[in-house]
XYZ file of C-alpha atoms in Angstrom:
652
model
C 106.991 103.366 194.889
C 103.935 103.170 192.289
C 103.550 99.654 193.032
C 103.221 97.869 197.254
C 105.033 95.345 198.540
C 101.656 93.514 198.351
C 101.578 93.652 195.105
C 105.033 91.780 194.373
C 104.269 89.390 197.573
C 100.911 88.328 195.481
C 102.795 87.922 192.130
C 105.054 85.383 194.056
C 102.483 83.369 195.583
C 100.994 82.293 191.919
C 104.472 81.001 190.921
C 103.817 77.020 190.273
C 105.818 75.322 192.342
C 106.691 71.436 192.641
C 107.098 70.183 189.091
C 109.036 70.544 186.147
C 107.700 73.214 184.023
C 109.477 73.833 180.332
C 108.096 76.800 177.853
C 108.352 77.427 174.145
C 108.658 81.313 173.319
C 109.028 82.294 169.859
C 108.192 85.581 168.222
C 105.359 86.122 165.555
C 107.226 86.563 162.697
C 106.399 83.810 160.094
C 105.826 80.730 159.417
C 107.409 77.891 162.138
C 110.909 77.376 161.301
C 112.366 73.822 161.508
C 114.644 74.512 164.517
C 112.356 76.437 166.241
C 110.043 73.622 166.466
C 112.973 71.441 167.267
C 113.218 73.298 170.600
C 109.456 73.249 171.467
C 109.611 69.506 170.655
C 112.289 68.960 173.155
C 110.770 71.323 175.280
C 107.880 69.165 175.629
C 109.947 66.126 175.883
C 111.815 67.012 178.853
C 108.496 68.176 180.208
C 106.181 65.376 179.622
C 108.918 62.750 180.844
C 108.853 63.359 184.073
C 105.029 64.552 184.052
C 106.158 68.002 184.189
C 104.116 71.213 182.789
C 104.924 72.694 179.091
C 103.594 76.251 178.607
C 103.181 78.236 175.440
C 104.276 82.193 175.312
C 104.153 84.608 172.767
C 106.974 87.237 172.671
C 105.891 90.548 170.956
C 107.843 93.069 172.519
C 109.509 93.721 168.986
C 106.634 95.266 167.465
C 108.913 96.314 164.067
C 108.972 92.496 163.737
C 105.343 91.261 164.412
C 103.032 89.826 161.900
C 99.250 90.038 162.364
C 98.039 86.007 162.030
C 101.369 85.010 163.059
C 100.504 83.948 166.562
C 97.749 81.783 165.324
C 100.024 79.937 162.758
C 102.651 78.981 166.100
C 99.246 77.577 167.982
C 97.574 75.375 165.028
C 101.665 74.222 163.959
C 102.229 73.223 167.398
C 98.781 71.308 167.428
C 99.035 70.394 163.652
C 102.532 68.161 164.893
C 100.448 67.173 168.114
C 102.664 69.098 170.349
C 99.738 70.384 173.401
C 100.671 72.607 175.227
C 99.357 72.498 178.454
C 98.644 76.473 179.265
C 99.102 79.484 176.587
C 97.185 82.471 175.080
C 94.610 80.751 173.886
C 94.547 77.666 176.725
C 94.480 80.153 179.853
C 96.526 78.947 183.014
C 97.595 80.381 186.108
C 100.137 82.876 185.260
C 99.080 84.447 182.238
C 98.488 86.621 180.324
C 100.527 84.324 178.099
C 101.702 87.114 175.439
C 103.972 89.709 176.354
C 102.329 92.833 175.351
C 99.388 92.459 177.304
C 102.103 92.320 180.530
C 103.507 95.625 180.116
C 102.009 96.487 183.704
C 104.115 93.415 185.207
C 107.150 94.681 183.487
C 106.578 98.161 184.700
C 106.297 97.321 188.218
C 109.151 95.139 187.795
C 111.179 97.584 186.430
C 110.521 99.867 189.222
C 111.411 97.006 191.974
C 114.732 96.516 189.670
C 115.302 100.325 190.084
C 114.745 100.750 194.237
C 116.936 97.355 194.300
C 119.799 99.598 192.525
C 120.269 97.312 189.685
C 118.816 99.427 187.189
C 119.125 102.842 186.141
C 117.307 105.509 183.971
C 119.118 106.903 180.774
C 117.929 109.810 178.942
C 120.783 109.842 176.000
C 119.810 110.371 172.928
C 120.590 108.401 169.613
C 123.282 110.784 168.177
C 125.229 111.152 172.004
C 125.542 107.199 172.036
C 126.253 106.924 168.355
C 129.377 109.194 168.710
C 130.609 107.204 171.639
C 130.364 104.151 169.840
C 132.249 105.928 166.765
C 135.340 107.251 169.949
C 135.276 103.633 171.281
C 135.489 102.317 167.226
C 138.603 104.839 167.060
C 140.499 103.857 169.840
C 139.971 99.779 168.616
C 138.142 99.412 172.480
C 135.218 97.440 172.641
C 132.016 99.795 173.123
C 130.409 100.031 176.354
C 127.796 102.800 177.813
C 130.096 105.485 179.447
C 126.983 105.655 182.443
C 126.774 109.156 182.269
C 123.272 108.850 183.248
C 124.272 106.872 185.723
C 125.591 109.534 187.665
C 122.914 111.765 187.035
C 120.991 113.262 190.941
C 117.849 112.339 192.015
C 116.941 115.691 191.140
C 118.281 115.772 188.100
C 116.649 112.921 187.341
C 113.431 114.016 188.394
C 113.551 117.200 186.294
C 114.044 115.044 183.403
C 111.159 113.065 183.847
C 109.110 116.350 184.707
C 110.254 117.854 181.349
C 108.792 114.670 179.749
C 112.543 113.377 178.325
C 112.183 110.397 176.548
C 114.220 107.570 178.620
C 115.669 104.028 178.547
C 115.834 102.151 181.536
C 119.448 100.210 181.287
C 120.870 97.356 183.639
C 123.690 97.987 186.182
C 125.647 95.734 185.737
C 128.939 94.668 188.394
C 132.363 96.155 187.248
C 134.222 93.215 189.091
C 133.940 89.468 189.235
C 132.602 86.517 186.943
C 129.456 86.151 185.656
C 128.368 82.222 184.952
C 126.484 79.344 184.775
C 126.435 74.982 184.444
C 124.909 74.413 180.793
C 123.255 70.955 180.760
C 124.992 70.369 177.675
C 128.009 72.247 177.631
C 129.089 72.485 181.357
C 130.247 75.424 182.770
C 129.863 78.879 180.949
C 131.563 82.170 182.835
C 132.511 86.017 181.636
C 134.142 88.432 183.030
C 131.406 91.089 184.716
C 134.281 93.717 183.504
C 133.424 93.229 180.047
C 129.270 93.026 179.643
C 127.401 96.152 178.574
C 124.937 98.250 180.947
C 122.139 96.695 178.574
C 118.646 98.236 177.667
C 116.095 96.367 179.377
C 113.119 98.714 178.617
C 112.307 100.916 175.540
C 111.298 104.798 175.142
C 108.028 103.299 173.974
C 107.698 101.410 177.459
C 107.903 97.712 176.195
C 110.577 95.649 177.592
C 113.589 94.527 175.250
C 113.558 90.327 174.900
C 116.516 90.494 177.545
C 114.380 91.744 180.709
C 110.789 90.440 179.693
C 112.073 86.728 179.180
C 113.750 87.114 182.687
C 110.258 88.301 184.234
C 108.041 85.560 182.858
C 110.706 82.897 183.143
C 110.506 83.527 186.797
C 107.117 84.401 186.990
C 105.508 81.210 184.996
C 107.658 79.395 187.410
C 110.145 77.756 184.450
C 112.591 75.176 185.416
C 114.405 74.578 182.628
C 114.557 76.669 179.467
C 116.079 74.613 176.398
C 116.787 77.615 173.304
C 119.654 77.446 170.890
C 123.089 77.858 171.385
C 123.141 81.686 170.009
C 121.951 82.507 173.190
C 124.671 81.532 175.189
C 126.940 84.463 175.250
C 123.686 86.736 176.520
C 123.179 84.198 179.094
C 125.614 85.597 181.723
C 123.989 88.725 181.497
C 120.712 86.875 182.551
C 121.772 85.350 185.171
C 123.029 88.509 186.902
C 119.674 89.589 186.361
C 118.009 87.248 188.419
C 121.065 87.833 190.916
C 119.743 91.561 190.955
C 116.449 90.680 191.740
C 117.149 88.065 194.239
C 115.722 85.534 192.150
C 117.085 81.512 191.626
C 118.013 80.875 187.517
C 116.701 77.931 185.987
C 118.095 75.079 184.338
C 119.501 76.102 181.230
C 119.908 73.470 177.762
C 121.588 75.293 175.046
C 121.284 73.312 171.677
C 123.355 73.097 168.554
C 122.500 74.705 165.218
C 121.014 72.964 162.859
C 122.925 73.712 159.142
C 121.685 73.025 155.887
C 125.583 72.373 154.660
C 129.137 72.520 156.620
C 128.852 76.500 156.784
C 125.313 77.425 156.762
C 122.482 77.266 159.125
C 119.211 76.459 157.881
C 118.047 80.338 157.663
C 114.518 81.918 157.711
C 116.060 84.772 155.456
C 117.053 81.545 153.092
C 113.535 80.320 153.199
C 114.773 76.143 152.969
C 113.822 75.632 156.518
C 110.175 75.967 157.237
C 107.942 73.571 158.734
C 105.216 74.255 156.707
C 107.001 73.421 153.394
C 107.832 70.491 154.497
C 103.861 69.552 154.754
C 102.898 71.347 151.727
C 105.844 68.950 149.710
C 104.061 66.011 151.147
C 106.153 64.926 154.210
C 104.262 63.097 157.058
C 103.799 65.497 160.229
C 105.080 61.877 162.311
C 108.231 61.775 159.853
C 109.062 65.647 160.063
C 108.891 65.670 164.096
C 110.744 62.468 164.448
C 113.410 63.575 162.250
C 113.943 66.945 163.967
C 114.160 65.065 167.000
C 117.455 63.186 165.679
C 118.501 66.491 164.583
C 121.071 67.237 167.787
C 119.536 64.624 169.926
C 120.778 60.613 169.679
C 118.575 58.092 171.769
C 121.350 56.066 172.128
C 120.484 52.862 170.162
C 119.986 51.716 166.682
C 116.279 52.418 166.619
C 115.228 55.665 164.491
C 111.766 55.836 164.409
C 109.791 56.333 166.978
C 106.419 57.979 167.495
C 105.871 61.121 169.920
C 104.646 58.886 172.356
C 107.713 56.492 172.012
C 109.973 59.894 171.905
C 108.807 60.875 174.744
C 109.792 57.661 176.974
C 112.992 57.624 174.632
C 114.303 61.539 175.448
C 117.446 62.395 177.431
C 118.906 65.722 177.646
C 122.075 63.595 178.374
C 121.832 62.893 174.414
C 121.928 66.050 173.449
C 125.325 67.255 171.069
C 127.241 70.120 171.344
C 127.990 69.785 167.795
C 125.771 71.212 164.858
C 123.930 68.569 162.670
C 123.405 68.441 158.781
C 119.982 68.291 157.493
C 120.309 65.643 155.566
C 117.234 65.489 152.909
C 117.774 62.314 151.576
C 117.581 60.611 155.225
C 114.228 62.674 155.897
C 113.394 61.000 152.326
C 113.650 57.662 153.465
C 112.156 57.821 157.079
C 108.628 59.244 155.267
C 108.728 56.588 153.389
C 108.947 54.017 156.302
C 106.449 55.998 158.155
C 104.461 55.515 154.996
C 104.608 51.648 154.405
C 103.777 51.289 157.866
C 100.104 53.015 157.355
C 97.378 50.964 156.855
C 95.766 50.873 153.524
C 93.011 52.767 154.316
C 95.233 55.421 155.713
C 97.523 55.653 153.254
C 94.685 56.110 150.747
C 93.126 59.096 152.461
C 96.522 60.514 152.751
C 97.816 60.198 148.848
C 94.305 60.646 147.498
C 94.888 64.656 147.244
C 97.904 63.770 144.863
C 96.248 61.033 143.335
C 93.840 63.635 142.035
C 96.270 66.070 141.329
C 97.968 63.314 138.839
C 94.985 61.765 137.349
C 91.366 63.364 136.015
C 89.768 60.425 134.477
C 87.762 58.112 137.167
C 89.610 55.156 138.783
C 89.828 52.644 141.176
C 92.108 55.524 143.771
C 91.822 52.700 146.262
C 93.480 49.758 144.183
C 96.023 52.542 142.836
C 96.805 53.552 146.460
C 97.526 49.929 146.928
C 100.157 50.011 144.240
C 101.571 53.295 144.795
C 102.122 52.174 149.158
C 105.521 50.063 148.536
C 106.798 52.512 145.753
C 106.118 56.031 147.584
C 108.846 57.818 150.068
C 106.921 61.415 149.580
C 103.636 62.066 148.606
C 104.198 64.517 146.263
C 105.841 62.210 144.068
C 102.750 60.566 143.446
C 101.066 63.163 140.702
C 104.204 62.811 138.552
C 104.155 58.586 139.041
C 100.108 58.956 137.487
C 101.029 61.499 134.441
C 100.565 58.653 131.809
C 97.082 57.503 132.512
C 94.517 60.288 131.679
C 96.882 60.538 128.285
C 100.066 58.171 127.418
C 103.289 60.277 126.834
C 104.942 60.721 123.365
C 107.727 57.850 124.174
C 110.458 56.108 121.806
C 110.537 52.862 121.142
C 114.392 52.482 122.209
C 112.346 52.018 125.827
C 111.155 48.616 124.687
C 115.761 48.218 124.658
C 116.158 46.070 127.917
C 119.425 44.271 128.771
C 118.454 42.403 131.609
C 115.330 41.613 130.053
C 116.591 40.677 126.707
C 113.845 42.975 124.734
C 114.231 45.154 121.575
C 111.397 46.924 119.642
C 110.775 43.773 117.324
C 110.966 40.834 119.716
C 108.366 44.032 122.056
C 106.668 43.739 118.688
C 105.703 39.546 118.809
C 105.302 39.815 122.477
C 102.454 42.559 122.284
C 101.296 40.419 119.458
C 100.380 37.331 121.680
C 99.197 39.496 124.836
C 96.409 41.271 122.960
C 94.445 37.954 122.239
C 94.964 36.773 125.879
C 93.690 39.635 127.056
C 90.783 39.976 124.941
C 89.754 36.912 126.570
C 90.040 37.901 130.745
C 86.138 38.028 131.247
C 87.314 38.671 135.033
C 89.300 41.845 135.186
C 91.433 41.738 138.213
C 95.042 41.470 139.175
C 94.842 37.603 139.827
C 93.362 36.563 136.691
C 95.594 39.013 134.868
C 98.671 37.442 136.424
C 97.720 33.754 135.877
C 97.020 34.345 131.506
C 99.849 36.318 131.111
C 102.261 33.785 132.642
C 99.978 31.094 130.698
C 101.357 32.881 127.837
C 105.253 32.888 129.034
C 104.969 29.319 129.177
C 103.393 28.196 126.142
C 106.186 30.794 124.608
C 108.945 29.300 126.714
C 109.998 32.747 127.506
C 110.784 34.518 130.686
C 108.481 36.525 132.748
C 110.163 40.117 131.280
C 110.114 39.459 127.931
C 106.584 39.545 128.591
C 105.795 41.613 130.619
C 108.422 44.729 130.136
C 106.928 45.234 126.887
C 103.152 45.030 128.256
C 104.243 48.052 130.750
C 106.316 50.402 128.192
C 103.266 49.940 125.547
C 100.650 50.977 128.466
C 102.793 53.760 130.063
C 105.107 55.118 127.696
C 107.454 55.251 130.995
C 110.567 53.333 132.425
C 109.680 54.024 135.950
C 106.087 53.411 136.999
C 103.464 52.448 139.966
C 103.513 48.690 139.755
C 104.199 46.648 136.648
C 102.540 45.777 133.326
C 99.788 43.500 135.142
C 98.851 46.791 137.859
C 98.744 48.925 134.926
C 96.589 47.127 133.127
C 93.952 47.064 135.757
C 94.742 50.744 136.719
C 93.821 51.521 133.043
C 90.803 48.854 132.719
C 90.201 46.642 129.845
C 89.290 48.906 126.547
C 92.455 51.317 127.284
C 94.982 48.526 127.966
C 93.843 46.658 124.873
C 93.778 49.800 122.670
C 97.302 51.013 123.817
C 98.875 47.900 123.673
C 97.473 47.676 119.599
C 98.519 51.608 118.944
C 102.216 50.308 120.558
C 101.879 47.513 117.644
C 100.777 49.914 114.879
C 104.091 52.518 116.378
C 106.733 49.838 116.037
C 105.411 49.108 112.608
C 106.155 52.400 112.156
C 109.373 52.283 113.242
C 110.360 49.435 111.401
C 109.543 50.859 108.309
C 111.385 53.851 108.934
C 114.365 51.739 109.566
C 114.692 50.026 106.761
C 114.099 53.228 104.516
C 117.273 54.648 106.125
C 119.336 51.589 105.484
C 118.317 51.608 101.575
C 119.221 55.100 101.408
C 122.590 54.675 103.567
C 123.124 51.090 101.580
C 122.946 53.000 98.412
C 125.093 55.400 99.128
C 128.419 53.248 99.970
C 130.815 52.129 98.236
C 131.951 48.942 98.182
C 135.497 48.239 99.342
C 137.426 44.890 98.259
C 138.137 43.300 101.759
C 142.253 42.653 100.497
C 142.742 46.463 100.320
C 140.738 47.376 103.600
C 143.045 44.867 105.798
C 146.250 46.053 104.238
C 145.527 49.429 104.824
C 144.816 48.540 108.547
C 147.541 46.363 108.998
C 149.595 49.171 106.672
C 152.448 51.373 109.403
C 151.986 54.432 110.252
C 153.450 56.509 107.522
C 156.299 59.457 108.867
C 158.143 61.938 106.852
C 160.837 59.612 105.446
C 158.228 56.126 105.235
C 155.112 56.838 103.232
C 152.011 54.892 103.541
C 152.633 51.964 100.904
C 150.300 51.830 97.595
C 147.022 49.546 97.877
C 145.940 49.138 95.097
C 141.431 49.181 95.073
C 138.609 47.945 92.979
C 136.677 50.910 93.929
C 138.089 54.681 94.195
C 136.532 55.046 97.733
C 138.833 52.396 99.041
C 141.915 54.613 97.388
C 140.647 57.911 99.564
C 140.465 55.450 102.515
C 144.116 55.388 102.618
C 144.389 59.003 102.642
C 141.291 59.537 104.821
C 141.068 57.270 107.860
C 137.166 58.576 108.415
C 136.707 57.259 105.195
C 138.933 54.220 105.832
C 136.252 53.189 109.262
C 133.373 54.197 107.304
C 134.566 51.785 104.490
C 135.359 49.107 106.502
C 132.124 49.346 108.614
C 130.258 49.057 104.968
C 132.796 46.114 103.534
C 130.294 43.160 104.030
C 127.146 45.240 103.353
C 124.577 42.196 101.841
C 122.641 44.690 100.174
C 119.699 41.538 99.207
C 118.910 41.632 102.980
C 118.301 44.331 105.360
C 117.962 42.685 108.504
C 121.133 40.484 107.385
C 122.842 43.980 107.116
C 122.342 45.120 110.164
C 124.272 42.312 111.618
C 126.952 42.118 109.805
C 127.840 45.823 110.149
C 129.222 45.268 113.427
C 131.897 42.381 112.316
C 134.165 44.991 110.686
C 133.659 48.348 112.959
C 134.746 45.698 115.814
C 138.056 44.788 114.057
C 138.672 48.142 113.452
C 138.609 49.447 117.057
C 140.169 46.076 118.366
C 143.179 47.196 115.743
C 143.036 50.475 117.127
C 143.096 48.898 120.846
C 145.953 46.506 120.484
C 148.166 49.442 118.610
C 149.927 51.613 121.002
C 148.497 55.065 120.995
C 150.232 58.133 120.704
C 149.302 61.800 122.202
C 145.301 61.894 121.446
C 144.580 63.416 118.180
C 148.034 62.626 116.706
C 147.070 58.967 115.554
C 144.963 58.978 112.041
C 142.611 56.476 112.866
C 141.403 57.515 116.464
C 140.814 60.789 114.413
C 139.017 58.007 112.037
C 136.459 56.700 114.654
C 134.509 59.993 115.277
C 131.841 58.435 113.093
C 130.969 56.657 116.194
C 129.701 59.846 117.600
C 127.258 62.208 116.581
C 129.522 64.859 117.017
C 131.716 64.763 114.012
C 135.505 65.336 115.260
C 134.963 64.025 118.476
C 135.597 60.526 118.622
C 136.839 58.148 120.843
C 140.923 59.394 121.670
C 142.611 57.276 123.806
C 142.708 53.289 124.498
C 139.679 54.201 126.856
C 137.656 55.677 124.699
C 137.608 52.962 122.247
C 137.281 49.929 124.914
C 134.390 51.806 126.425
C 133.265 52.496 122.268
C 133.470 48.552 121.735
C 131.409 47.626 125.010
C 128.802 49.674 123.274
C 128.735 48.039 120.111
C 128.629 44.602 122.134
C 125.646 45.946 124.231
C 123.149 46.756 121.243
C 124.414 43.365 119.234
C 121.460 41.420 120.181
C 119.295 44.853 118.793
C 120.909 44.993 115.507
C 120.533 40.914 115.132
C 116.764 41.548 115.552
C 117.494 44.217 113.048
C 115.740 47.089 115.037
C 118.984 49.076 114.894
C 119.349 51.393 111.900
C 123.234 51.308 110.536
C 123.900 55.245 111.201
C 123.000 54.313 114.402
C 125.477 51.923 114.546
C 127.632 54.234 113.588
C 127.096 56.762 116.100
C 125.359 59.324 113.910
C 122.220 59.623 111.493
C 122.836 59.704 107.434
């Protein structure tokens, strides 16, 4: 043998001994995916409970996979989501080297100790003999195994080979008889039939070792106790195991975990790109939150308590938690545990942690750390912030249907007086802070004997343009400072002017164009049957020719009826009274029993309530859920801020 007893005997002697000693080994291919990281966290876990050792290795014996910078992303991910290693490539410790191409010696020798213990074999076969097995074995519906040809190949014969410089595999013997198996911490006891398993390659024509022998070498070498990977390794497991039976070795511990899936059917997937730590960062998810909720991905801790720092997960972790089932990703949960993690920063931390979005939302200068203040309670991701900010370097282009609030009891004109009175009183904070702010403006709710939000829902949609925003009116304004609150809130003024006027021009125009019905012929002809082939409609006789073609036309009919009490003298007045005789025609459509939809004249009648002409309310539904409407902008059209096509459902 090329390599002396001495030589294994010394190899031995560095094996750690006495503790618990875990590893994470991924590949250099990419970017850290979120289950990968999952199993160095619990790695570490199991580890650092019990004061054990965690080691870091590098597998690169797939050299079609590897990506140059890779290995450095794993190390400064790892320490990014303070997971330390304790020895790896770029750490040192007593059994490196710590990435597997710079062991190919080790594997060599071992190879050669595998061979003179008879569990391993040389195979010289080349690609097209083994593909045409596989294709005999596909025929015949058997499951493909290596024939061992090479198996039975002389000493000689092999020799010659190796003289002639034939390119060889070196494959695993593996027993024809028998059960191969192990005790899974999680799943219990795992066994397959020897008969079955595949003389597999354990190292390549180019010399490297395949993933199945290397990981067997350094496992045993780096002294590993326990090896926690995912659950896809579990049916190559046996084959390990009669690996370290070959060499004479004792198997470690092994914890296989669940998948994690991104729905019912599908795993989260590198090849899908939704899974990778990084992203997670980048979208502005805390590095605590992320690792926490990994943790509960697979792993329960056995109480009502979720969050818990490393630390804390550390004195928390079982393996005896641990599911055999997969687990959902569930976004929205992640969603909510950043946010705790981020209310419970202090200030000062959560400012130097949202003042990179900050910036990315807003250009002008302002207070970031008063804004940060605002933003701590309202924020669940960071990344939400820049799109919370987008009204204060310019307002947004907003309607004034915002300034519409039910449970406020606001509308554009009573918005109007409100922003009115708060100019003045804010004209005259000398003092511009929140507390000063707060104390004049509710000054002015009580000398108005209004409620808080009929002040101060106006005073936000006039600074913001926005439903939705960082604080309310009084954080805005001091986000904003003096001069740009003040001249907002008067452009808001001059904008429902505006809109007022614009309002009443539409009326006059729709006013002019109605006609008149007398009230006697519009309730007869709602009261009137419905006419069939052998009862016509009865005769009404009209004032006005419009209310005749309303007996004919039920669109014309509602559109008649909705005009009927029109005061033409006063606009506001008209608004108001529009409603009165739209209600009592759906309430006579509601209490009527309704036929098939479409078959009853005036359901076909009410599709003036809808922009889309035709499509009207058609069944007793519809029109309940049509008069709730009409009941829910009444207070708007008493103010008179609600234009009559509107009303209606469509624009003149």
């Amino acid at each position: 043998m090329k390599y002396s007893p001495d030589y294994y005997a010394e190899q031995e002697s560095c094996i750690p001994k006495g503790k618990l000693r875990t590893r994470f080994a991924p590949s250099p291919t990419g970017f850290m995916h979120l289950g990968g990281l999952r199993t160095a966290l619990y790695a570490y876990l199991l580890a650092k409970k019990v004061d054990g050792t965690f080691l870091l290795r590098i597998e690169d014996t797939d050299q079609e996979r590897f990506i140059p910078g890779a290995a450095e992303l794993i190390y400064d991910t790892l320490k990014q989501a303070g997971i330390i290693y304790d020895e790896g490539p770029d750490v040192g410790g007593p059994v490196g080297p710590y990435i597997q191409s710079e062991r190919r010696e080790i594997y060599l020798a071992y190879i050669e100790l595998l061979i003179a213990r008879g569990g391993a074999y040389l195979c010289f076969c080349e690609k097209e003999v083994l593909d045409e097995q596989r294709n005999i074995n596909r025929a015949s519906r058997i499951a493909h195994k290596y024939d061992r040809r090479c198996m039975r190949l002389s000493k000689e014969e092999v020799a010659a080979k190796i003289a002639a410089g034939e390119p060889y595999v070196v494959r695993q013997k593996m027993p024809t008889e028998g059960t191969a198996f192990f005790d899974d911490l999680v799943y219990g006891r795992i066994e397959m039939e020897n008969a079955t398993l595949d003389d597999q390659v354990l190292l390549k024509r180019d010399g490297l070792p395949t993933y199945n022998f290397a990981n067997v070498v350094d496992d045993h070498l780096m002294g590993i106790t326990h090896i926690i990977r995912g659950n896809e390794f579990v049916p190559s497991t046996p084959k390990y195991i009669l690996l370290y039976e070959a060499f004479g070795w004792t198997a470690p511990q092994f914890i296989h975990c669940a998948p994690i899936m991104r729905d019912a059917t599908h795993k989260l997937s590198k090849r899908d790109g939704d899974a990778y730590f990084s992203d997670f960062v980048e979208k502005g998810y805390l590095i605590d939150a992320i690792l926490n909720y990994i943790a509960l991905l697979g792993w329960g801790p056995g109480g009502r308590e979720e969050k818990f720092t490393l630390p804390e997960l550390v004195e928390a972790f079982d393996i005896k938690g641990l599911s055999k089932d997969p687990s959902i990703f569930d976004y929205k949960k992640l969603h909510s545990l950043n946010g705790m993690y981020l209310r419970a920063m202090s200030e000062a931390e959560f400012h130097a942690a949202a003042l990179p979005y900050i910036r990315q939302g807003v250009k002008r200068e302002i207070d970031t750390a008063y804004v940060a203040s605002v933003l701590k309670e309202r924020c669940e991701v960071l990344s939400e912030i820049p799109e919370q900010l987008d009204f204060i370097d310019e307002q947004p282009v907003y309607s004034p249907a915002l300034y519409d609030n039910k449970k406020m009891k606001t509308n554009p004109e009573n918005a109007k007086a409100a922003l009115i009175e708060i100019v003045p009183v804010l004209e005259g904070v000398k003092d511009w802070n929140p507390e000063v702010i707060q104390r004049e403006l509710l000054a002015l709710v009580e000398r108005m004997g209004a409620k808080n939000g009929h002040i101060l829902w106006p005073l936000r949609v006039a600074l913001s343009g926005k439903m939705f925003t960082p604080g309310g009116g009084i954080e805005l304004c001091v986000i904003l400072g003096k001069d740009e609150s003040i001249r907002r809130l008067r452009k808001a003024i001059e904008t429902l002017d505006e809109f007022r006027a614009e309002q009443i021009e539409v009326a006059e125009v729709f006013v002019e164009r109605a006609a008149i019905a007398d009230e006697p012929a519009v309730e007869q002809a709602i009261s009137a049957p419905e006419p069939t082939k052998d009862v016509p409609r009865p005769v009404v006789t009209a004032k006005e020719p419009a209310a005749r073609r309303a007996l004919t036309d039920p669109a014309e009919l509602v559109r008649i009826a909705g005009l009927a009490k029109l005061n033409v003298d006063d606009k506001a007045e008209a608004y108001c009274e529009a409603i009165a005789p739209i209600m009592k025609v759906l309430d006579t459509l509601i209490d009527m029993e309704l036929p098939t939809a479409g078959a009853f004249p005036f359901v076909e009648g009410v599709n003036l309530f809808r922009e889309d002409v035709g499509r009207g309310p058609r069944s007793r539904a519809e029109l309940l859920a049509e008069r709730e409407r009409l009941l829910a902008i009444a207070p708007a059209v008493e103010a008179g801020c609600i234009s009559v096509p509107k009303v209606l459902g469509r624009e003149e």
